[in-house]
Short mmCIF file of C-alpha atoms in Angstrom, two decimals:
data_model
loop_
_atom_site.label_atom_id
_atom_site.label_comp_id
_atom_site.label_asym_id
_atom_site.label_seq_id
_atom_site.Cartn_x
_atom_site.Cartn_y
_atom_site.Cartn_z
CA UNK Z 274 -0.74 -25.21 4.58
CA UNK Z 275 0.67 -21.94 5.27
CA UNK Z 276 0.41 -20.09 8.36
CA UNK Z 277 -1.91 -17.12 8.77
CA UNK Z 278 0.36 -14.07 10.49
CA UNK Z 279 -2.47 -11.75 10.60
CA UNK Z 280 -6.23 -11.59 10.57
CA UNK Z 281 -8.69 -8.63 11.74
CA UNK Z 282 -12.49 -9.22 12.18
CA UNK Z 283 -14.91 -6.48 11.58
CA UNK Z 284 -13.09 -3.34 12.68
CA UNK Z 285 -14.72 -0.28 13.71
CA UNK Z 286 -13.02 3.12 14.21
CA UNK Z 287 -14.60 6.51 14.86
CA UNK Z 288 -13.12 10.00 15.27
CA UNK Z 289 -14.72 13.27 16.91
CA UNK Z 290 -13.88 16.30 16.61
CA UNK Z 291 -16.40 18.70 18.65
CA UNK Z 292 -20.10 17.43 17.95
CA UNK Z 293 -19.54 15.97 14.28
CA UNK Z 294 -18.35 12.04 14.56
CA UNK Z 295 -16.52 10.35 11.49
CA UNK Z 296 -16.23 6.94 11.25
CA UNK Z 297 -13.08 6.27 8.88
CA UNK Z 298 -13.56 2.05 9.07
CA UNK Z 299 -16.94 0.48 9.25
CA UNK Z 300 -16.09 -3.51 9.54
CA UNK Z 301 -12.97 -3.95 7.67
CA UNK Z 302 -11.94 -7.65 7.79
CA UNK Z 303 -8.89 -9.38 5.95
CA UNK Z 304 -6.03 -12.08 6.78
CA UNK Z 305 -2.77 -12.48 5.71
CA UNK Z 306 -0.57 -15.59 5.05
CA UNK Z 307 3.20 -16.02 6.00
CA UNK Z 308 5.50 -15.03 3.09
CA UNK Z 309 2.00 -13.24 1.29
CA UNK Z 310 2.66 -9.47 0.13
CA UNK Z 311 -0.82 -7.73 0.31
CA UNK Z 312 -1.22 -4.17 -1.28
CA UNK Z 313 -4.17 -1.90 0.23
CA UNK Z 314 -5.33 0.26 -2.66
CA UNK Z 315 -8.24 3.51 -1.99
CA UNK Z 316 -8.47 6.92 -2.99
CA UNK Z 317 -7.82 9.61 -0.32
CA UNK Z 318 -10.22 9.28 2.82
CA UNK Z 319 -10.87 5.63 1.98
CA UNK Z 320 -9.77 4.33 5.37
CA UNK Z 321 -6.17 2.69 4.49
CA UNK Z 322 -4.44 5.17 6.63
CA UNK Z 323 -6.12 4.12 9.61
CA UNK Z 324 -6.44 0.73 8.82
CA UNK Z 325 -2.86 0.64 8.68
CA UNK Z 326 -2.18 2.59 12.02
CA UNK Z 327 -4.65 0.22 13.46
CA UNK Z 328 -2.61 -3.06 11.94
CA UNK Z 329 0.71 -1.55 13.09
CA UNK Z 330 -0.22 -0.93 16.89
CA UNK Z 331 -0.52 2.56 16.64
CA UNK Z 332 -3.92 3.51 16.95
CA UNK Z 333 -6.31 1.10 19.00
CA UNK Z 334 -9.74 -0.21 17.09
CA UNK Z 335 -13.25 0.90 18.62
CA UNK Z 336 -15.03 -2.64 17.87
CA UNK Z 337 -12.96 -6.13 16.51
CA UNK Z 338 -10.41 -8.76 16.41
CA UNK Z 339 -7.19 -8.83 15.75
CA UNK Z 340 -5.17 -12.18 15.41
CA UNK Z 341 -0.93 -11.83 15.44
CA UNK Z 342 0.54 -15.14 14.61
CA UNK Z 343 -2.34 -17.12 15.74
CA UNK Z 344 -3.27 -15.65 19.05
CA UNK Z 345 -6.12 -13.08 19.64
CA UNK Z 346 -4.59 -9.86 21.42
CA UNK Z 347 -6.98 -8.11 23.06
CA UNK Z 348 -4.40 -5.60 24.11
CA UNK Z 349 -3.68 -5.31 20.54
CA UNK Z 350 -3.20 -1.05 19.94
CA UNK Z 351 -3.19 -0.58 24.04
CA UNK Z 352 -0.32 0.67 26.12
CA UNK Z 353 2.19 -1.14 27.84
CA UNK Z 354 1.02 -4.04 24.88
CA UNK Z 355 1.23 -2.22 22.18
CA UNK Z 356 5.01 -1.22 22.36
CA UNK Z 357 5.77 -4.48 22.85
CA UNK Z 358 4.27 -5.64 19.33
CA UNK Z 359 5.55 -2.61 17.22
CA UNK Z 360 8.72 -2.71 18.98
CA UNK Z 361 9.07 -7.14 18.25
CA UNK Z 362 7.10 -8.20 15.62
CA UNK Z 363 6.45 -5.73 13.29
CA UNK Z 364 8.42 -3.31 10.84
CA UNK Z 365 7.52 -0.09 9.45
CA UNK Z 366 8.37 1.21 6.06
CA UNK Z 367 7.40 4.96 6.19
CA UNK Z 368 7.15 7.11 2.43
CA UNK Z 369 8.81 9.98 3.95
CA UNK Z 370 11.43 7.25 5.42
CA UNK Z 371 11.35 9.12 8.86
CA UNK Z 372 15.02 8.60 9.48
CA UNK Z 373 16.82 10.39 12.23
CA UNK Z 374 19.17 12.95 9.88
CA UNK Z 375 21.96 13.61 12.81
CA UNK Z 376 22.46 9.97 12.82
CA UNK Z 377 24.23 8.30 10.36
CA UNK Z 378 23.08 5.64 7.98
CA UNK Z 379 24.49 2.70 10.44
CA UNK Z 380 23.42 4.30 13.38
CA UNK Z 381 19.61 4.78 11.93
CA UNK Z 382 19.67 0.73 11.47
CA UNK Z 383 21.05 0.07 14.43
CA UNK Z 384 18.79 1.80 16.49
CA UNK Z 385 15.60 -0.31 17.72
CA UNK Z 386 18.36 -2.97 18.50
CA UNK Z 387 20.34 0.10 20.70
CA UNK Z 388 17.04 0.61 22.42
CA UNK Z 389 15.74 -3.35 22.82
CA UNK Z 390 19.51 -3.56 24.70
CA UNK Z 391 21.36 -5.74 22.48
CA UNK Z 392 24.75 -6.28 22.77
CA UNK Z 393 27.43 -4.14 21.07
CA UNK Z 394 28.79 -6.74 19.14
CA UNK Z 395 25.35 -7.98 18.09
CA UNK Z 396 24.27 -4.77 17.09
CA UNK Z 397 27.35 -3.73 14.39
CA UNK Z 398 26.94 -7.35 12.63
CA UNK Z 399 23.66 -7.37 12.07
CA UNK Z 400 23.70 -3.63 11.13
CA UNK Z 401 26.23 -4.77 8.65
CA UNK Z 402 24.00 -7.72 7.31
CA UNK Z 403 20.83 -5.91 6.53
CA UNK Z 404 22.86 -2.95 4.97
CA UNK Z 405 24.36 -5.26 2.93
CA UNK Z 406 21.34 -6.94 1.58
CA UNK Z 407 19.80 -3.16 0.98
CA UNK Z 408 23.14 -2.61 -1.16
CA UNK Z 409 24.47 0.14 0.48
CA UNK Z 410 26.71 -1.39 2.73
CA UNK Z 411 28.87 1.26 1.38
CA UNK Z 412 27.12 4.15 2.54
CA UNK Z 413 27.27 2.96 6.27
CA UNK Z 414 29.39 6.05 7.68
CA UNK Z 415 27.42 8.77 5.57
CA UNK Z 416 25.43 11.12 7.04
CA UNK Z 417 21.47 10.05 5.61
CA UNK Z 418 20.89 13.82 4.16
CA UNK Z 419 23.99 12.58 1.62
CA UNK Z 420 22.05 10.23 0.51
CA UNK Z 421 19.64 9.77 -2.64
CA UNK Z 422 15.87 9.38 -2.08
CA UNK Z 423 16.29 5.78 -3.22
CA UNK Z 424 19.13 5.33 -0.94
CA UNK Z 425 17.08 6.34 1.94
CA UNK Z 426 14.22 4.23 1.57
CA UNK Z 427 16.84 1.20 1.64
CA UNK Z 428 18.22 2.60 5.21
CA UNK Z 429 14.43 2.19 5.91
CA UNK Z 430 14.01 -0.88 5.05
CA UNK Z 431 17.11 -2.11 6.86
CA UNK Z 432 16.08 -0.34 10.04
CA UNK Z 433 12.18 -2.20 9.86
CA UNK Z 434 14.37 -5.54 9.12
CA UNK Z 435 16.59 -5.37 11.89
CA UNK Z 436 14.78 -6.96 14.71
CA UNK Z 437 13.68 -9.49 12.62
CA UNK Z 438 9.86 -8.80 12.73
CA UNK Z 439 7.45 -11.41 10.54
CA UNK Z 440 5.41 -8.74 9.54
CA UNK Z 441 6.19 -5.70 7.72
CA UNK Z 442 3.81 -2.81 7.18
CA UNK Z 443 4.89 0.18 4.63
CA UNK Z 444 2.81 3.34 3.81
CA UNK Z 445 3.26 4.56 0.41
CA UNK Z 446 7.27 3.03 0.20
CA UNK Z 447 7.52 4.88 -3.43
CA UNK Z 448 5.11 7.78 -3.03
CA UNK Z 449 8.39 9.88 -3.05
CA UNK Z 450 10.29 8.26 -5.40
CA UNK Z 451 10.78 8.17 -9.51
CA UNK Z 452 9.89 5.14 -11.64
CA UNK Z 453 12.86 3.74 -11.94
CA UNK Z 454 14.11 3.88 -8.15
CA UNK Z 455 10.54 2.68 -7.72
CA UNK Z 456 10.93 -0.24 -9.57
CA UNK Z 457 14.13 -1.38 -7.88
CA UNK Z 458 12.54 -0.59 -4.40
CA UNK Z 459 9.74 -3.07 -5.19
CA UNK Z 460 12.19 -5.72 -6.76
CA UNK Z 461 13.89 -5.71 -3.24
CA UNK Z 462 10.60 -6.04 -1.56
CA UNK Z 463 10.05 -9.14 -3.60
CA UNK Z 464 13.96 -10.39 -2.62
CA UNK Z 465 12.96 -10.29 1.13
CA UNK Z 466 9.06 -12.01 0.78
CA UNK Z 467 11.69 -14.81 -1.22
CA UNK Z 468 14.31 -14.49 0.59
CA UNK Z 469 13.23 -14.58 4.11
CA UNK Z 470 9.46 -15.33 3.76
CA UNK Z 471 8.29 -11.69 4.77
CA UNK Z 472 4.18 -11.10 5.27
CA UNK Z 473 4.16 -7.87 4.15
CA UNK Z 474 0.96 -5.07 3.99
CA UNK Z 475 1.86 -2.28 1.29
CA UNK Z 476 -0.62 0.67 1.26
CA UNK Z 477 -0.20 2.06 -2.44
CA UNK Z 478 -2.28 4.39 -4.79
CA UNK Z 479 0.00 3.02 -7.58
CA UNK Z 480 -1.12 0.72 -9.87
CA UNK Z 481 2.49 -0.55 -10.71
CA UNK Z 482 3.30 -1.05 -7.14
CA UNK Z 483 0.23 -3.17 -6.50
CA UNK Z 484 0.97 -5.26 -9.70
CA UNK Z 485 4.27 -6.48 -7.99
CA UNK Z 486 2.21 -7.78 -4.58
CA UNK Z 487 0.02 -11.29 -4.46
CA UNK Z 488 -3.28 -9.48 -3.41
CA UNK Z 489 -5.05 -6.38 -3.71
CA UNK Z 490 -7.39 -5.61 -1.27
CA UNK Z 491 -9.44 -2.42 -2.91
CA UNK Z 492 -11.06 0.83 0.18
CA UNK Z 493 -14.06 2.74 -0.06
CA UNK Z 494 -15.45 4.47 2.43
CA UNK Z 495 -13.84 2.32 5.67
CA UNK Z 496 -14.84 -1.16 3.58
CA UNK Z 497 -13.21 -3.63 2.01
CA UNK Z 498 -15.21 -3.12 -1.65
CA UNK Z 499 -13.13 -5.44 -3.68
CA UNK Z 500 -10.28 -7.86 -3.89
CA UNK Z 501 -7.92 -8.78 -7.09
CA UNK Z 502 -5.49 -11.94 -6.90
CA UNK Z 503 -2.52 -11.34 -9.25
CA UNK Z 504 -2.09 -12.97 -12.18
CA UNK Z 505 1.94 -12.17 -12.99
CA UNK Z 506 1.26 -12.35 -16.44
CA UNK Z 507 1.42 -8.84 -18.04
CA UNK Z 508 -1.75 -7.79 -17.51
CA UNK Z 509 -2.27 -6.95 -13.76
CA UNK Z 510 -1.91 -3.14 -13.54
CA UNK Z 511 -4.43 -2.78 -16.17
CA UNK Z 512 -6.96 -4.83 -14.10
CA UNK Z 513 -6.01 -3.12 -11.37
CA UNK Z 514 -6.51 0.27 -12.80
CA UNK Z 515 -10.17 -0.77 -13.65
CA UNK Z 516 -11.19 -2.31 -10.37
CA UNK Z 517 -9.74 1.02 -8.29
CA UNK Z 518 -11.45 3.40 -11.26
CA UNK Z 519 -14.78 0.94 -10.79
CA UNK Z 520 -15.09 2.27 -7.12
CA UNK Z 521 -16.00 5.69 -8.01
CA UNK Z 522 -19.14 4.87 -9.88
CA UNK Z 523 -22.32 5.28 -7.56
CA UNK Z 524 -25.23 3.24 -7.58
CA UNK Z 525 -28.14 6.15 -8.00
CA UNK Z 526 -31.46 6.20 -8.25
CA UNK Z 527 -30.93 9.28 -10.03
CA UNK Z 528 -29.31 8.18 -12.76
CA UNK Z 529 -32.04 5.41 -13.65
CA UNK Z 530 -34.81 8.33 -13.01
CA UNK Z 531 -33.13 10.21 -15.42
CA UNK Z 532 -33.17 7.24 -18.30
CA UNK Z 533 -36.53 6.62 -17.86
CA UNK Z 534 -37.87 9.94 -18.08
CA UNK Z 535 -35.77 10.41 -21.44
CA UNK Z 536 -36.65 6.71 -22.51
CA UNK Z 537 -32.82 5.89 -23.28
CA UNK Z 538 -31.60 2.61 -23.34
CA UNK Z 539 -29.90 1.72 -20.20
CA UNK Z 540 -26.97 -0.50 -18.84
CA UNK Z 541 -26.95 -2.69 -15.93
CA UNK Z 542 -23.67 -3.66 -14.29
CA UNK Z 543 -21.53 -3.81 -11.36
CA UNK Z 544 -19.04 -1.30 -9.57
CA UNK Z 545 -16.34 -1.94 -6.77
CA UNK Z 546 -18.99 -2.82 -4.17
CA UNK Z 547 -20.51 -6.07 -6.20
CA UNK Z 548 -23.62 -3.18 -6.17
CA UNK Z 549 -26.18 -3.38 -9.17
CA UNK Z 550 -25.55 -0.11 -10.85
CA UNK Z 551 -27.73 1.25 -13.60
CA UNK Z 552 -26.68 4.18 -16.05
CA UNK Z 553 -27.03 5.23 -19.44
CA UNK Z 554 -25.72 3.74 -22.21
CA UNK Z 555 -23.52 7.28 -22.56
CA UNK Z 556 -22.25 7.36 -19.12
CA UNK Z 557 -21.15 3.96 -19.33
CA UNK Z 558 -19.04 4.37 -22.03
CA UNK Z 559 -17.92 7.57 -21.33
CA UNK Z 560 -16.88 6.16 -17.91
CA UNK Z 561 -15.05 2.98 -19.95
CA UNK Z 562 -13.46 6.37 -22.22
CA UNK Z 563 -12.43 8.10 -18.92
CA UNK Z 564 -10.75 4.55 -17.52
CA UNK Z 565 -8.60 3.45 -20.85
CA UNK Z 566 -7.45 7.21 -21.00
CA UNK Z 567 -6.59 7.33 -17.52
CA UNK Z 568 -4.69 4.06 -18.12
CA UNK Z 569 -2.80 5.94 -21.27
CA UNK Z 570 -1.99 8.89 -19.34
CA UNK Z 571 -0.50 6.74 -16.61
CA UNK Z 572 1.96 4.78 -19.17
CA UNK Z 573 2.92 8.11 -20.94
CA UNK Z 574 4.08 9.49 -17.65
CA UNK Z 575 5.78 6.42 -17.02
CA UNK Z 576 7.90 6.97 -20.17
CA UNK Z 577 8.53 10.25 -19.22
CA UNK Z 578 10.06 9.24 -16.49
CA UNK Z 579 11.93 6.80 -18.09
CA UNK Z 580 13.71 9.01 -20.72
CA UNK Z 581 11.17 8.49 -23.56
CA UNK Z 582 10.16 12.09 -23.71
CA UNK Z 583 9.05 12.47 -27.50
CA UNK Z 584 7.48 10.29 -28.04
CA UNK Z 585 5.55 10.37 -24.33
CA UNK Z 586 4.80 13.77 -24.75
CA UNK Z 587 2.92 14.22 -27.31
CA UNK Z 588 0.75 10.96 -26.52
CA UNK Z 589 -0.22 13.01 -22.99
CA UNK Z 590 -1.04 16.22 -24.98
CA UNK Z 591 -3.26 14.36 -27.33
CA UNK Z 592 -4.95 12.52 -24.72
CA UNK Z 593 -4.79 15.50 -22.03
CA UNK Z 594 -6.94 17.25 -25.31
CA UNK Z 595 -9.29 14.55 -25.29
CA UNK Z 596 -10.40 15.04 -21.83
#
């Protein structure tokens, strides 16, 4: 039976700003197993931002639980506690990388295990090590603005490695990077969950990245509206693009006003919540229209990216027309 390395329990959080309140998670709960990579997918203001400071010690939660490798820390997101977590057990994998650029790329590694007072000797080999499993071992003396976007998301990755943490937590690890560089940065994500049986949280609005993970947790409006379990069998990022384009359909009163008064034939189905939605038989399959293009457009791009312009090209401005 594997061991659970995380779990929260309905967590709250609320911001003010002058008299209006917002309250970005409304009960969010979710576990996560040791050597289980879990993507967080939602659409901008869904939550996964916060729920991801909040899971990384950097923001504390206004109501919940939160276990770390089996023991409820109540002092979980509260100073002096909360250094000592993000500082031990968990590493962070940032989209803009948020290296230091007057350091170079061995010193950027090295650093958390300069500031947790390691020895000198201690410090270079295992510098060494994790460079070396990033593949860029020979990059060690460059300055990090030499260095390719691709490049600097392995430095990253060494850096969050380099204490050793059992969790690691990454924020959009290939929202600045091409497909292919994308690709490879996932394939070395899966290297370390196989490798060295990383738990791993990846917050992603990219269909391909979530494909490569074990789980898919899906945010709406600070809650946990839906969940997909990977398949690995070819046909995972089109699931997933349905699921995450399910959560914007509403369940309306409006909608079912507006069928009846009209006496067209209706459909009855579910969205992202597991909510009873009713529409018209037009909006539904305009909405099933809207997903399969939007799953077209995506793979076009994709081959654009890849060097398959031609043909590519014109598939987007035929289905771009359609829209």
């Amino acid at each position: 039976m594997s061991e659970t390395i995380l779990k929260v329990n309905n967590i709250h959080k609320s911001y003010t700003t002058g008299k209006e309140s917002f309250e970005a998670l409304r009960g969010v709960s979710l576990s996560l197993e040791q050597g289980e990579m879990l993507a967080v997918m939602g659409s901008s203001g869904s939550g996964k931002s916060t729920l991801l400071h909040i899971l990384g010690a950097m923001d504390a939660a206004d109501e919940g639980k939160i276990w770390l490798n089996g023991e409820l820390r109540k002092d979980y997101g509260t100073e002096p506690a909360a250094t000592r977590i993000r500082a031990e057990q968990i590493g962070f994998i940032f989209q803009d990388f948020n290296l230091i650029q007057d350091l170079t790329v061995e010193e950027n590694v090295a650093l958390p295990l300069m500031l947790a007072g390691e020895k000198n000797r201690v410090i270079w080999e295992k510098t060494d090590q994790m460079l070396e499993k990033v593949g860029i071992l020979d990059k060690k003396k460059n300055a990090v603005t030499e260095l390719s976007g691709g490049q600097r998301q392995r430095v990253a990755i060494a850096r969050a490695l380099i204490t050793e943490p059992k969790l690691l937590l990454a924020d959009e690890p290939t929202g600045n990077l091409d497909y292919n560089t994308s690709i490879e940065i996932m394939q070395l994500f899966l290297e370390l969950q196989q490798e060295k049986d990383h738990s791993i949280i990846i917050v992603t609005h990219d269909a391909m990245v979530a494909a490569y993970t074990d789980r898919i947790l899906f945010l709406h409006d600070g809650l946990v509206r839906d969940e997909y379990r990977c398949q690995k069998n070819g046909n995972d990022m089109d699931r997933i693009v349905d699921k995450f384009k399910m959560l914007s359909l509403k369940n309306t009163s409006e909608v079912s006003d507006m069928c009846h008064k009209t006496e067209e034939p209706i459909y009855v189905t579910k969205n992202g919540y597991d909510d009873m939605v009713i529409m018209s038989m037009e909006s539904y399959e305009s909405t099933m229209r809207q997903a399969a293009m939007y799953r077209d457009i995506e793979l076009s791009e994709k081959q654009i990216e890849a060097g398959q312009t031609r043909d590519a090209r014109t598939a987007l401005r035929e289905i771009q027309q359609k829209l």
